[in-house]
GROMACS .gro file of C-alpha atoms in nm:
model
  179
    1UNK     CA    1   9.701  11.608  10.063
    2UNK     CA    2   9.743  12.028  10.107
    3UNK     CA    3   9.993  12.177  10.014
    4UNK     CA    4  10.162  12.523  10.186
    5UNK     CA    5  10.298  12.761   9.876
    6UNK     CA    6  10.357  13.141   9.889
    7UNK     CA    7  10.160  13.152   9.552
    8UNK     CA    8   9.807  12.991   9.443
    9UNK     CA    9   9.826  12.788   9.085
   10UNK     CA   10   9.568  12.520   8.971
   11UNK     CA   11   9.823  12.225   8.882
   12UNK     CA   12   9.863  11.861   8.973
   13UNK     CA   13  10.250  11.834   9.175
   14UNK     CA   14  10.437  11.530   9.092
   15UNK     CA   15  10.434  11.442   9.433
   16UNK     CA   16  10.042  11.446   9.456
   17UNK     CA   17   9.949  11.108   9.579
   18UNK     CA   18   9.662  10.850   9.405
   19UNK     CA   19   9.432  10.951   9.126
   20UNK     CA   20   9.206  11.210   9.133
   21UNK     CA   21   8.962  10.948   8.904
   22UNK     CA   22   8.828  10.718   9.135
   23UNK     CA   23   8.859  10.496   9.446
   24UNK     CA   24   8.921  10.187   9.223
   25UNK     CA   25   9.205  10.320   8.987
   26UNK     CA   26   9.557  10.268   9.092
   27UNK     CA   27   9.810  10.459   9.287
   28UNK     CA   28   9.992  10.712   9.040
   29UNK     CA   29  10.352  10.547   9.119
   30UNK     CA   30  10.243  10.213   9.132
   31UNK     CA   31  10.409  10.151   8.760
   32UNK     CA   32  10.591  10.476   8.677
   33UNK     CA   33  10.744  10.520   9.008
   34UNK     CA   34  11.046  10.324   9.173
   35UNK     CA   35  11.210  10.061   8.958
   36UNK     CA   36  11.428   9.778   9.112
   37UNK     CA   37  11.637   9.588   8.890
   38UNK     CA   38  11.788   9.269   8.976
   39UNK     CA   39  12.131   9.224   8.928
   40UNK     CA   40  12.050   8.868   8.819
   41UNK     CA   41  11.842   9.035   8.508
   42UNK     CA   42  12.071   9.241   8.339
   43UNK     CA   43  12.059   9.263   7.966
   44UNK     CA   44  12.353   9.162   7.776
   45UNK     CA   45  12.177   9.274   7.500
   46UNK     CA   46  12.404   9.605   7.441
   47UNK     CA   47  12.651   9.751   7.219
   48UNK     CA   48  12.984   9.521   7.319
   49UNK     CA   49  13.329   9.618   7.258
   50UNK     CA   50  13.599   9.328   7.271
   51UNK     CA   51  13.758   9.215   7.598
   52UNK     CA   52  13.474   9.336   7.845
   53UNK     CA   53  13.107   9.206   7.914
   54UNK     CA   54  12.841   9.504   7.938
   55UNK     CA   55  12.504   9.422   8.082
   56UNK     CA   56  12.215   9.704   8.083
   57UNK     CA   57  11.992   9.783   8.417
   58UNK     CA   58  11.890  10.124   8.327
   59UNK     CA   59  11.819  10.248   7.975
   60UNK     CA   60  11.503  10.325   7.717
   61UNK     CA   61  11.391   9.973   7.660
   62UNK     CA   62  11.391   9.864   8.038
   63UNK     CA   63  11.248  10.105   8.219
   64UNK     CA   64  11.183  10.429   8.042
   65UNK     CA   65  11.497  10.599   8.143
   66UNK     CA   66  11.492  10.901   7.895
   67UNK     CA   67  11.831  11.063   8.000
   68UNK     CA   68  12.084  10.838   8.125
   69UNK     CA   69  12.212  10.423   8.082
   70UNK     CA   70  12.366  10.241   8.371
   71UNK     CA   71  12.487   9.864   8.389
   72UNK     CA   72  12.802   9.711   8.450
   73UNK     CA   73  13.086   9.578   8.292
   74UNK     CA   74  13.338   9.283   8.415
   75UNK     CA   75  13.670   9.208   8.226
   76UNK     CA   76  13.853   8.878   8.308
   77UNK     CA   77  14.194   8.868   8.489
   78UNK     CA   78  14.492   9.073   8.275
   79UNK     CA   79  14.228   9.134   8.016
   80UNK     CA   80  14.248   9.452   7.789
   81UNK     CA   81  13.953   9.556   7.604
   82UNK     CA   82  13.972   9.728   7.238
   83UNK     CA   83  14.008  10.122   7.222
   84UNK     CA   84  13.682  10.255   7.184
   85UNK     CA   85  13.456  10.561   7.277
   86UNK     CA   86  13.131  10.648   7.342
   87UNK     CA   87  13.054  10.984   7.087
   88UNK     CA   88  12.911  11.263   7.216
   89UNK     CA   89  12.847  11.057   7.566
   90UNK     CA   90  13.002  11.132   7.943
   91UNK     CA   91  13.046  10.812   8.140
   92UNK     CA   92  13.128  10.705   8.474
   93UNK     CA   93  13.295  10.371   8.597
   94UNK     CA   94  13.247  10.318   8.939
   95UNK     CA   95  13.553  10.038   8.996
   96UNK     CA   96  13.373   9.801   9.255
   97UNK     CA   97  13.672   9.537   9.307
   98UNK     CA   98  13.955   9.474   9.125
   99UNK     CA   99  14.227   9.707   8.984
  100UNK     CA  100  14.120   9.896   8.671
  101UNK     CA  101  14.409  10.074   8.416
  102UNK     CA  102  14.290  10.297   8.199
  103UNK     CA  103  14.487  10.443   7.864
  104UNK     CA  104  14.334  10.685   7.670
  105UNK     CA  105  14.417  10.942   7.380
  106UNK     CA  106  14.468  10.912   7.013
  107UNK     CA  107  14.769  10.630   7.074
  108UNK     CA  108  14.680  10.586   7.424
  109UNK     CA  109  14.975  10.770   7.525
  110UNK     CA  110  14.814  10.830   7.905
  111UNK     CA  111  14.726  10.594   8.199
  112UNK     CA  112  14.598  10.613   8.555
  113UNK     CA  113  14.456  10.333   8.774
  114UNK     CA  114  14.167  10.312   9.008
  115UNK     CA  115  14.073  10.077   9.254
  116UNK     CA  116  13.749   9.938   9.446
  117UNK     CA  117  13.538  10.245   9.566
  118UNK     CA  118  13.697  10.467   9.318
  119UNK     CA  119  13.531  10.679   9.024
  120UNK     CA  120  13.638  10.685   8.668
  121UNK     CA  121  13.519  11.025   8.418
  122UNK     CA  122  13.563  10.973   8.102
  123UNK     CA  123  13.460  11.294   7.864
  124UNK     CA  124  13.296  11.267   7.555
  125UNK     CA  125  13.494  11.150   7.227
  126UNK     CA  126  13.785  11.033   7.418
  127UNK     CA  127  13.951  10.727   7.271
  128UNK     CA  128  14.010  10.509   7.593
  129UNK     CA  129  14.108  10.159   7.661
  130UNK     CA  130  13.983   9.929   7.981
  131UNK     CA  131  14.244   9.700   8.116
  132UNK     CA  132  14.227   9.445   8.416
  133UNK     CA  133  14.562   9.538   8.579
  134UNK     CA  134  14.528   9.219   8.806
  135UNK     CA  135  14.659   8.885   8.660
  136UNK     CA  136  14.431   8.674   8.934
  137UNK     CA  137  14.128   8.896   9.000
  138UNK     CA  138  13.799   8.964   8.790
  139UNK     CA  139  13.742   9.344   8.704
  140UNK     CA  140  13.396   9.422   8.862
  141UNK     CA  141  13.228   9.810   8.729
  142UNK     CA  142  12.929   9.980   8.725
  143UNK     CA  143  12.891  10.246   8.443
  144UNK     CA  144  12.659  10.547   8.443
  145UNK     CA  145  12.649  10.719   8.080
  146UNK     CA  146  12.463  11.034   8.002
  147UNK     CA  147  12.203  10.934   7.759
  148UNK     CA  148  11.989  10.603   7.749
  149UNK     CA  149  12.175  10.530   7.421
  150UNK     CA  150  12.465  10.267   7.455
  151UNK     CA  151  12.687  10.424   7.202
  152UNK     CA  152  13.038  10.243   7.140
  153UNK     CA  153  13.238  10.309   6.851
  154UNK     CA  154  13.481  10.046   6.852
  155UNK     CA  155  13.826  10.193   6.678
  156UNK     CA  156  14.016   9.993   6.474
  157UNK     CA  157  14.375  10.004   6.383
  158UNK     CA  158  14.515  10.248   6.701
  159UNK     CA  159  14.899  10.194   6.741
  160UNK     CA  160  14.968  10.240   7.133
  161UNK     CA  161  15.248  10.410   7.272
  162UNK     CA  162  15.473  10.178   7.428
  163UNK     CA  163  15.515  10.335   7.741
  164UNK     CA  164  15.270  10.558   7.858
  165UNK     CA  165  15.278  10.890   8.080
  166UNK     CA  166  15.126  10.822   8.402
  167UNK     CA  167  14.859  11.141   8.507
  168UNK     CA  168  14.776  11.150   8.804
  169UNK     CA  169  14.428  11.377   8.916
  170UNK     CA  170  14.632  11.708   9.065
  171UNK     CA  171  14.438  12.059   9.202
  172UNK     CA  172  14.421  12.234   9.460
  173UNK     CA  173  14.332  11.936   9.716
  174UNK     CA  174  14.511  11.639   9.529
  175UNK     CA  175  14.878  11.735   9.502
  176UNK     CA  176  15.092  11.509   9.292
  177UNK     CA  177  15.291  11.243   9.370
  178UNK     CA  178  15.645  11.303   9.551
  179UNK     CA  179  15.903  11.238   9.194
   0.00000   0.00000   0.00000
């Protein structure tokens, strides 16, 4: 397949199509292309921190994924799971139904809550704690973290603050909420 450029260099493109060695060999994407993992086959075979159930679809092992994990995580009706955080990692929970809380700091001195459709940040190092703020409902999320590693470092012995200060996302286009 040609291909229009404003400069002339010998190379293969990732997006060249087949290979070049023969009728008979197979399609270049065939195996290393798109990957579809069912959400029947996760693997619960991951780093686990008490009070939630992680499953892996995208990391190392699975499919080759070389900079970033994804799976999901579900944590039973007014469930808490243990403060933990994942080193030098970013993540993102993606809350798909039920009603997340989230406390985080050194005593877990903050909270905020998100609901189906919303998205979670959570910076690296940041001691943080997942709680199920429904009593009836399941906790279903999706996770995205910035490496294919699943680092948790589970943290042991954190006294939380009894009642914590509610932060709310405020700039310029989310304005805080009437006192």
């Amino acid at each position: 397949m040609p291909h229009d450029h404003d400069h002339d260099h010998p190379h293969d493109h990732p997006h060249d199509h087949g290979d070049p060695h023969g009728e008979d060999a197979e399609p270049r994407w065939k195996h290393d292309g798109v990957r579809v993992i069912p959400g029947d086959q996760l693997d619960s075979n991951t780093a686990q921190t008490p009070g939630m159930f992680r499953q892996a679809a995208v990391n190392a092992a699975r499919v080759g994924a070389q900079k970033i994990w994804a799976g999901t995580v579900a944590i039973q009706p007014n469930a808490k799971t243990g403060v933990h955080h994942h080193g030098a990692l970013e993540s993102v929970i993606y809350v798909v139904s039920g009603q997340a809380r989230m406390r985080w700091g050194d005593k877990l001195e903050y909270v905020a809550e998100a609901g189906p459709g919303d998205f979670i940040f959570v910076p690296p190092y940041v001691p943080h704690q997942e709680i199920n703020a429904s009593t009836s409902e399941p906790l279903q999320c999706v996770l995205v973290r910035s490496d294919n590693e699943a680092v948790v470092v589970n943290i042991e012995g954190v006294e939380p603050v009894e009642k914590p200060e509610s932060v709310y996302w405020v700039d310029p286009i989310h304005k805080a909420p009437a006192a």
